[in-house]
Coordinates of C-alpha atoms in Angstrom, one line a residue:
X1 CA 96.8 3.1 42.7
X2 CA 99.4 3.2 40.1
X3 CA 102.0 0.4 38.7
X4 CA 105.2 1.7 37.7
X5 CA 106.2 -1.2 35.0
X6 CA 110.2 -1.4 34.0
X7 CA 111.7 -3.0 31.3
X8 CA 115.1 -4.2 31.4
X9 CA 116.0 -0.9 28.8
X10 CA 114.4 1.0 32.0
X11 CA 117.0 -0.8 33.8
X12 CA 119.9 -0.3 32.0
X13 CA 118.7 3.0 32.0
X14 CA 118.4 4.1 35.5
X15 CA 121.0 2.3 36.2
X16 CA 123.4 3.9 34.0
X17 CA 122.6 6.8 36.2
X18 CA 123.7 5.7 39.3
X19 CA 127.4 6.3 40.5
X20 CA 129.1 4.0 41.7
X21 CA 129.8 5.8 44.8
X22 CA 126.2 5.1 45.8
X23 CA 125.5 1.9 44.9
X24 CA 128.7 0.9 47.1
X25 CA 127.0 2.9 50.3
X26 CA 123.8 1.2 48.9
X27 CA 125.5 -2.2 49.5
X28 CA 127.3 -1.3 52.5
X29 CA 124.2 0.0 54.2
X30 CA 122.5 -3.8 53.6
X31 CA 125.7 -5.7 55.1
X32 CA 126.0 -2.9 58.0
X33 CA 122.0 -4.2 58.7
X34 CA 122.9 -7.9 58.0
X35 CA 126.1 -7.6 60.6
X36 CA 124.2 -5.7 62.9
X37 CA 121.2 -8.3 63.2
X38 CA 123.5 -11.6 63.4
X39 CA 125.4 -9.5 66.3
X40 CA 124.6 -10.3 69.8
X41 CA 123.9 -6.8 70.5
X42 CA 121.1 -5.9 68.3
X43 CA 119.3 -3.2 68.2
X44 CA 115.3 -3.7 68.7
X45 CA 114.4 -1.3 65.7
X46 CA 116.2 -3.5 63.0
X47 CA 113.8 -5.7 61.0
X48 CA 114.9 -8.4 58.6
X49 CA 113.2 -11.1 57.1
X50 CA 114.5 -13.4 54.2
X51 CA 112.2 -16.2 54.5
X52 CA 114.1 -19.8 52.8
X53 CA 113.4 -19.3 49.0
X54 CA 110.5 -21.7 47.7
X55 CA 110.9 -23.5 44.4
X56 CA 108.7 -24.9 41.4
X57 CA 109.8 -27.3 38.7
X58 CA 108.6 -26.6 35.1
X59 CA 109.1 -28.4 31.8
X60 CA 112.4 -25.9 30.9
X61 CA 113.1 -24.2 34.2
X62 CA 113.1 -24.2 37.9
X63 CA 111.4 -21.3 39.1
X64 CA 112.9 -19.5 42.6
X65 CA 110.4 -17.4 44.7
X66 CA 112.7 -15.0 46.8
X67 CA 110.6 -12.4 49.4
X68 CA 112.5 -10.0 51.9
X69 CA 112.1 -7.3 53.9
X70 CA 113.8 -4.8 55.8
X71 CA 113.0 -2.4 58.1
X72 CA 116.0 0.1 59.5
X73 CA 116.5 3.9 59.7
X74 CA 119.0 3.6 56.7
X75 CA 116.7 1.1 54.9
X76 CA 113.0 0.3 54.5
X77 CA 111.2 -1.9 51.7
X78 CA 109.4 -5.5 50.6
X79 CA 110.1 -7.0 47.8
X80 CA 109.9 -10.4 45.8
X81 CA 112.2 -11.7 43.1
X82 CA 111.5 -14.3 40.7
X83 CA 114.0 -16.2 38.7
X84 CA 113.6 -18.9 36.3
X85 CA 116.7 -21.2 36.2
X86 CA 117.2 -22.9 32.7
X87 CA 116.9 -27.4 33.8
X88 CA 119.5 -27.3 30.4
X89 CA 123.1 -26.6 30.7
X90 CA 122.6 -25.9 26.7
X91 CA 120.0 -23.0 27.4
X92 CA 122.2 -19.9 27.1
X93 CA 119.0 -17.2 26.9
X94 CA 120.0 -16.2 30.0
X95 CA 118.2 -16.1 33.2
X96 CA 114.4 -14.8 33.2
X97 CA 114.1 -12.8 36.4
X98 CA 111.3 -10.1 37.8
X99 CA 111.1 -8.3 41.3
X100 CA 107.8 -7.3 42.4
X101 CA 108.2 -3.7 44.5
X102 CA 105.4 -3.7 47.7
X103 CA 104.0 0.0 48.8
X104 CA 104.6 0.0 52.5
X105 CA 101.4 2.0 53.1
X106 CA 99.0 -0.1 51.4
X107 CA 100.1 -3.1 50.9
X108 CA 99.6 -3.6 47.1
X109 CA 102.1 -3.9 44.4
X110 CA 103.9 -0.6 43.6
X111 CA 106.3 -1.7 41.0
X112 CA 107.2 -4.5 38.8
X113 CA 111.0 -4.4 37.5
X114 CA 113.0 -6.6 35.0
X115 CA 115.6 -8.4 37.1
X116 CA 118.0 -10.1 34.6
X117 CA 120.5 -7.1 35.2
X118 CA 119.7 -5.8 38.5
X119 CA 121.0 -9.4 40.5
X120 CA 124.5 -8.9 38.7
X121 CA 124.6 -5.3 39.6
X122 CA 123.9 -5.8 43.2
X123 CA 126.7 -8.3 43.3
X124 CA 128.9 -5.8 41.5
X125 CA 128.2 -3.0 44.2
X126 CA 129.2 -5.8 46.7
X127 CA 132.2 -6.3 44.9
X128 CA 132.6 -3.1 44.6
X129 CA 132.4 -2.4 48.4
X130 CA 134.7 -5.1 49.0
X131 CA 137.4 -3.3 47.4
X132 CA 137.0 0.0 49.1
X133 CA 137.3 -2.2 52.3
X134 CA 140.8 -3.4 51.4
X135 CA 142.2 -0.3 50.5
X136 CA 142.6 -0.8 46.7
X137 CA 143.4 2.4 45.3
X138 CA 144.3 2.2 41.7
X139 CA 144.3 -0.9 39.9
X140 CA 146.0 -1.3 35.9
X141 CA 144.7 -4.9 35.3
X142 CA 141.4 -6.9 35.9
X143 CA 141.1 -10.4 35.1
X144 CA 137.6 -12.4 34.7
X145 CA 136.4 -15.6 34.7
X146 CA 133.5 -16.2 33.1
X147 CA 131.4 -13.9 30.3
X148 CA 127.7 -14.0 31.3
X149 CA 125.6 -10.8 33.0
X150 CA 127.7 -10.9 36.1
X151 CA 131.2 -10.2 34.2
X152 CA 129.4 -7.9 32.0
X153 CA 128.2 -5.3 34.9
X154 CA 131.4 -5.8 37.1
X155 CA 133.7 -5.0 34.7
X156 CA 131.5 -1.6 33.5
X157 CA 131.2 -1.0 37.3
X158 CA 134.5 -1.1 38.2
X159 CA 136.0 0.7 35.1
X160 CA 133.9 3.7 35.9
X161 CA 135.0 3.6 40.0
X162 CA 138.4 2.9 38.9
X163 CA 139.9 5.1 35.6
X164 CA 143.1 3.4 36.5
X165 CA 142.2 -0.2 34.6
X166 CA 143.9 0.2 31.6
X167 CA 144.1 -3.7 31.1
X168 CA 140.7 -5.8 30.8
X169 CA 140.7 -10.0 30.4
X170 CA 138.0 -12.0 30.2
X171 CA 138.8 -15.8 30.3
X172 CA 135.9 -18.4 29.1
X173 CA 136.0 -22.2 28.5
X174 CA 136.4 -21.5 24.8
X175 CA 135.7 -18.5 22.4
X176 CA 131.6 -18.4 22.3
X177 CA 129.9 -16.3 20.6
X178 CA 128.6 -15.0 23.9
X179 CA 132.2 -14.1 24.8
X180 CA 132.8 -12.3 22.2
X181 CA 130.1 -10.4 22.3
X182 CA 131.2 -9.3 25.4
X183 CA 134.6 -8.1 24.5
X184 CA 133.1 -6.6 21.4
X185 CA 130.9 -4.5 23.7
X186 CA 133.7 -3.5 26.4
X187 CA 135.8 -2.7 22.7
X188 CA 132.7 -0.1 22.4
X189 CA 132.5 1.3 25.5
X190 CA 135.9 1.5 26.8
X191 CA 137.6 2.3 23.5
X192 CA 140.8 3.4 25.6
X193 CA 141.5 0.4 27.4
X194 CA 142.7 -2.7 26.0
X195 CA 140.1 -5.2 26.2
X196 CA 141.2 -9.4 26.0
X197 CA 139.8 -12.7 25.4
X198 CA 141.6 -15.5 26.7
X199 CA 140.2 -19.3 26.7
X200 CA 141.0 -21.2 30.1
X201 CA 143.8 -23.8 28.4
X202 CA 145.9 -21.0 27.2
X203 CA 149.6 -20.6 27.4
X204 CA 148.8 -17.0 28.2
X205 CA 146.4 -17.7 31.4
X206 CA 149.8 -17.6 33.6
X207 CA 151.6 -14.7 32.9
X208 CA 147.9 -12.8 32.2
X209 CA 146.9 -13.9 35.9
X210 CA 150.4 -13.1 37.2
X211 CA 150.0 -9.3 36.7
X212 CA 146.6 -9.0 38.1
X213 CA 145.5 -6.6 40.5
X214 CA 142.0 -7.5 40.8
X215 CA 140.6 -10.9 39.5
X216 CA 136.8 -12.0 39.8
X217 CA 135.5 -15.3 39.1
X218 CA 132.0 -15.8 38.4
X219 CA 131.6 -19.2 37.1
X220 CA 129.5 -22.4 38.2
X221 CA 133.0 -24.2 38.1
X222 CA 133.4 -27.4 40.6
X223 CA 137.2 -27.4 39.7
X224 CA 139.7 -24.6 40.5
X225 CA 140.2 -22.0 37.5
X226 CA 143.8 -21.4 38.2
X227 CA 146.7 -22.2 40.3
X228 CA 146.9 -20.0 43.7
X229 CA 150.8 -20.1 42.8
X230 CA 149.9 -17.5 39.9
X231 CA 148.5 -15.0 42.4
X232 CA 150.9 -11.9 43.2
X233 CA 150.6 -10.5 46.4
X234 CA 148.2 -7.4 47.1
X235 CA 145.7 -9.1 44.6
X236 CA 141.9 -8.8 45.8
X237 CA 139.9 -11.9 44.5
X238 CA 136.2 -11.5 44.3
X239 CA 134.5 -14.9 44.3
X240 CA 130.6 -14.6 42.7
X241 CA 129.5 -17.7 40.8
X242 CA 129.9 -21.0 43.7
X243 CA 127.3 -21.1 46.1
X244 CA 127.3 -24.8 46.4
X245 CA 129.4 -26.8 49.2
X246 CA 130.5 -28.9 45.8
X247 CA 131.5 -25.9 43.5
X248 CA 135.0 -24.6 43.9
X249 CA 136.7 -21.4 41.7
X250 CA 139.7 -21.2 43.4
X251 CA 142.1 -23.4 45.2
X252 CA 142.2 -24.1 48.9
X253 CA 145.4 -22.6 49.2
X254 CA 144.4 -19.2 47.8
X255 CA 141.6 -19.1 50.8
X256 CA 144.1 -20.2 53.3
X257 CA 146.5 -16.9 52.0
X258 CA 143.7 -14.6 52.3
X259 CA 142.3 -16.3 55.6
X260 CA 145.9 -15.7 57.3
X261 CA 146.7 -12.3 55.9
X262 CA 145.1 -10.1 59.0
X263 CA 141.2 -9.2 59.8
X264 CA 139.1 -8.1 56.9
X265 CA 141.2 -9.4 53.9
X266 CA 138.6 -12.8 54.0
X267 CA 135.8 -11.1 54.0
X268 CA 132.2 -12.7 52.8
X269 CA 128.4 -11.2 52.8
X270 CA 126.9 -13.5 55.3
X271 CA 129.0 -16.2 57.7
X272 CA 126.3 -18.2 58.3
X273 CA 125.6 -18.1 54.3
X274 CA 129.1 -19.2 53.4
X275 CA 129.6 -22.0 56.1
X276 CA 126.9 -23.9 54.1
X277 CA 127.1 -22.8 50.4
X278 CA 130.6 -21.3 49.7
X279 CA 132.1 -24.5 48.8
X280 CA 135.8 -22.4 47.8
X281 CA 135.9 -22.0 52.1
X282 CA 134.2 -25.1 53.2
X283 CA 136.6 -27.1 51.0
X284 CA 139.6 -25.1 52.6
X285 CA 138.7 -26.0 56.1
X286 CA 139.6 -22.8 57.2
X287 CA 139.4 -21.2 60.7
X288 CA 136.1 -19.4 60.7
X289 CA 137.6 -16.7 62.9
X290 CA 139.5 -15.7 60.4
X291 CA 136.4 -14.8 58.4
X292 CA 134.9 -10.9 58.8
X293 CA 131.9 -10.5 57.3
X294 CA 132.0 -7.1 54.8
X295 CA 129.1 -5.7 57.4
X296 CA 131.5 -5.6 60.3
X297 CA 134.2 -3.6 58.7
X298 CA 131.6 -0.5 57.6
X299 CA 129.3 1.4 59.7
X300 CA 126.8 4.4 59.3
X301 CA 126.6 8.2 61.9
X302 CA 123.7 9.9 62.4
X303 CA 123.3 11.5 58.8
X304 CA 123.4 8.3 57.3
X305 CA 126.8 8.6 55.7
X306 CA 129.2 5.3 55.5
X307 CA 132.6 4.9 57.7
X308 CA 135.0 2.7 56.6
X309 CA 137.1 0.9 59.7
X310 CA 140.6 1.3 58.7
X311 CA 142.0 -1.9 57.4
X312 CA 145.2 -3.9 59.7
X313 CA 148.2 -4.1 58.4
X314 CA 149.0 -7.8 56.9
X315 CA 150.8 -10.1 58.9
X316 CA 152.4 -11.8 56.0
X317 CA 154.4 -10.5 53.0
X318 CA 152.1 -13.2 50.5
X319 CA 149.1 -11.5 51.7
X320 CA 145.8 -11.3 48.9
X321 CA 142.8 -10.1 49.4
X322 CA 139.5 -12.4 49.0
X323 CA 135.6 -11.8 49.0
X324 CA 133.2 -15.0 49.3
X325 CA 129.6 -13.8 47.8
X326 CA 126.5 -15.9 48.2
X327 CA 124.1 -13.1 47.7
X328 CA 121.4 -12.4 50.8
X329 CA 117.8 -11.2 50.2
X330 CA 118.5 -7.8 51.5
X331 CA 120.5 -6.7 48.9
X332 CA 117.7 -7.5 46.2
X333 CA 115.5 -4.9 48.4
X334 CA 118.2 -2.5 48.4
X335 CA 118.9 -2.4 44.7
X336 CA 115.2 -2.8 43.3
X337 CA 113.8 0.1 45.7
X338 CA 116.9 2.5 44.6
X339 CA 116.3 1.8 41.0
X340 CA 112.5 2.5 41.1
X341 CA 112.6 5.3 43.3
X342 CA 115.8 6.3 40.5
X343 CA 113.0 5.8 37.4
X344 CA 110.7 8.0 39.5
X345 CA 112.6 11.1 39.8
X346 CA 114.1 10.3 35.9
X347 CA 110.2 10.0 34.5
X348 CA 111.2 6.4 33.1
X349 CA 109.1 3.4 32.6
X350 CA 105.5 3.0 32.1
X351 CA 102.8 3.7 34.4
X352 CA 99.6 2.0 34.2
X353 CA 97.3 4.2 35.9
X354 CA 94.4 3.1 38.1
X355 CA 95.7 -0.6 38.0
X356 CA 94.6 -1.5 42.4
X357 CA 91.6 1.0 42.7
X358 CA 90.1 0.7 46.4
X359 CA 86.6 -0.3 45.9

């Protein structure tokens, strides 16, 4: 048997390819399966497992073992992600990260895929989905907090579903070099849209936060990034980088808006994930029922093809919009069976022939 081998060019590659109309059906057919097994009508044929992630501790890095598996009619695949966390908050080579591919038939390894890009993207087309789910339709400015992988992909995600940005922010700590590489490369790919770099203590941060139409934070903060008093209403926030009860982004007040706006404008991936890890809800003390998981407000027909349920109308004039991600398991399948099944039918990567022969 074969090994298809990709490197993160590969990636960038195939994933280049890949419209952002199907990575946010992609996405929505994970949550659908997630929602659909937590419910208390679930059907026998759905199959999830996400076993508790297992850790090692080296001299630089803690090193995450993450297996899934899911087994649906809109969905099938087995897959393990490996990520190596820098133990140094000085380490800014980014996050090492592999997923290892299982062939369903036989067992063995099918593929082996560079993962520094492909978590950020899944959390992009979750994003993504989140947005469709609101009703955004066309959206001038986009505000970020934070410059690492995760801003990098949403922001090239969502400027391609959305033509209408014409205003891109990114706000960091302070002017790294790492920022500014980042707005050098949005400068180069988006040379029609005017592209910003703000640091978090300027005067600016206000006004720049004020106009906003979509803002996503994605930033190990443990502090709120900006007031909830700065938020217009109609803004959809899209929370990525806590997933600690200790870490906060935003401030409890800005949950509490979105949490008493009307169903599906709190939305998160998993309810069970977020009462434990999302420390921007668990510090708001907010009325889980007000929560919908993203799952519950899509679902699939027969040929496979996503339905959106129609979102209420708010029940207060200082409604926002808010997604809560953790990240599941599922969506890792998801993403790193589309992408090698993408490099298939593309001719990308390298094969090593004959790598499992049967004996």
């Amino acid at each position: 048997m074969s090994l298809l081998v990709l490197s993160d060019s590969d990636v960038a590659r195939v994933t280049s390819s890949m419209h952002p109309p199907s990575l946010v059906t992609l996405m929505g057919r994970v949550f659908h399966i997630l929602s659909s097994k937590s419910s208390t009508q679930t059907p026998s044929q759905i199959s999830t497992q996400t076993p508790h992630r297992t850790s090692i501790s080296t001299d630089h890095h803690n090193v995450l073992f993450m297996p899934a598996r899911v087994a649906h009619r809109l969905l099938i695949g087995t897959t393990i992600k490996v990520v190596s966390v820098p133990t140094s908050s000085s380490d800014s080579r980014g996050l090492p990260a592999s997923t290892l591919v299982l062939d369903e038939d036989t067992g063995a390894v099918r593929a082996v895929i560079n993962a520094r890009g492909l978590t950020a993207l899944r959390n992009a087309a979750g994003s993504l989905l989140s947005c469709r789910v609101v009703g955004v339709q066309t959206p001038r400015s986009i505000v970020c907090f934070g410059s690492g992988k995760q801003i990098e992909v949403h922001l090239d995600l969502f400027v391609r579903a959305y033509p209408s940005i014409t205003i891109i922010t990114v706000v960091a700590r302070r002017a790294t070099p790492r920022a500014q590489a980042l707005l050098n490369k949005m400068h180069a790919h988006f040379p029609g849209i005017s592209c910003n770099l703000l640091d978090s203590t300027s005067a600016f941060l206000q006004c720049t936060v004020s106009a906003a139409d979509l803002i996503i934070c994605a930033t190990p903060s443990t502090t709120p990034l900006f007031s909830s008093a700065w938020v217009k209403p109609g803004t959809h926030v899209m929370l990525i980088g806590s997933y600690k009860p200790e870490m906060q982004e935003v401030e409890p007040d800005l949950v509490r808006r979105a949490a008493g706006s009307g169903l599906h404008r709190l939305l998160v991936d998993s309810r069970d994930a977020c009462r434990v890890e999302a420390g921007d809800l668990i510090q708001a003390d907010i009325d889980w029922d007000a929560v919908a998981e993203i799952g519950e407000a899509v679902s699939f027909d027969e040929d496979g093809a996503m339905v959106e349920d129609p979102t209420p109308t708010s029940s207060s004039g200082d409604f926002i919009s808010m997604f809560k991600s953790v990240g599941v398991g599922l969506q890792d399948v998801a993403i790193a069976c589309a992408v090698v099944d993408k490099a298939l039918a593309l001719g990308l990567g390298h094969t090593i022939e004959g790598y499992d022969n049967e004996s």
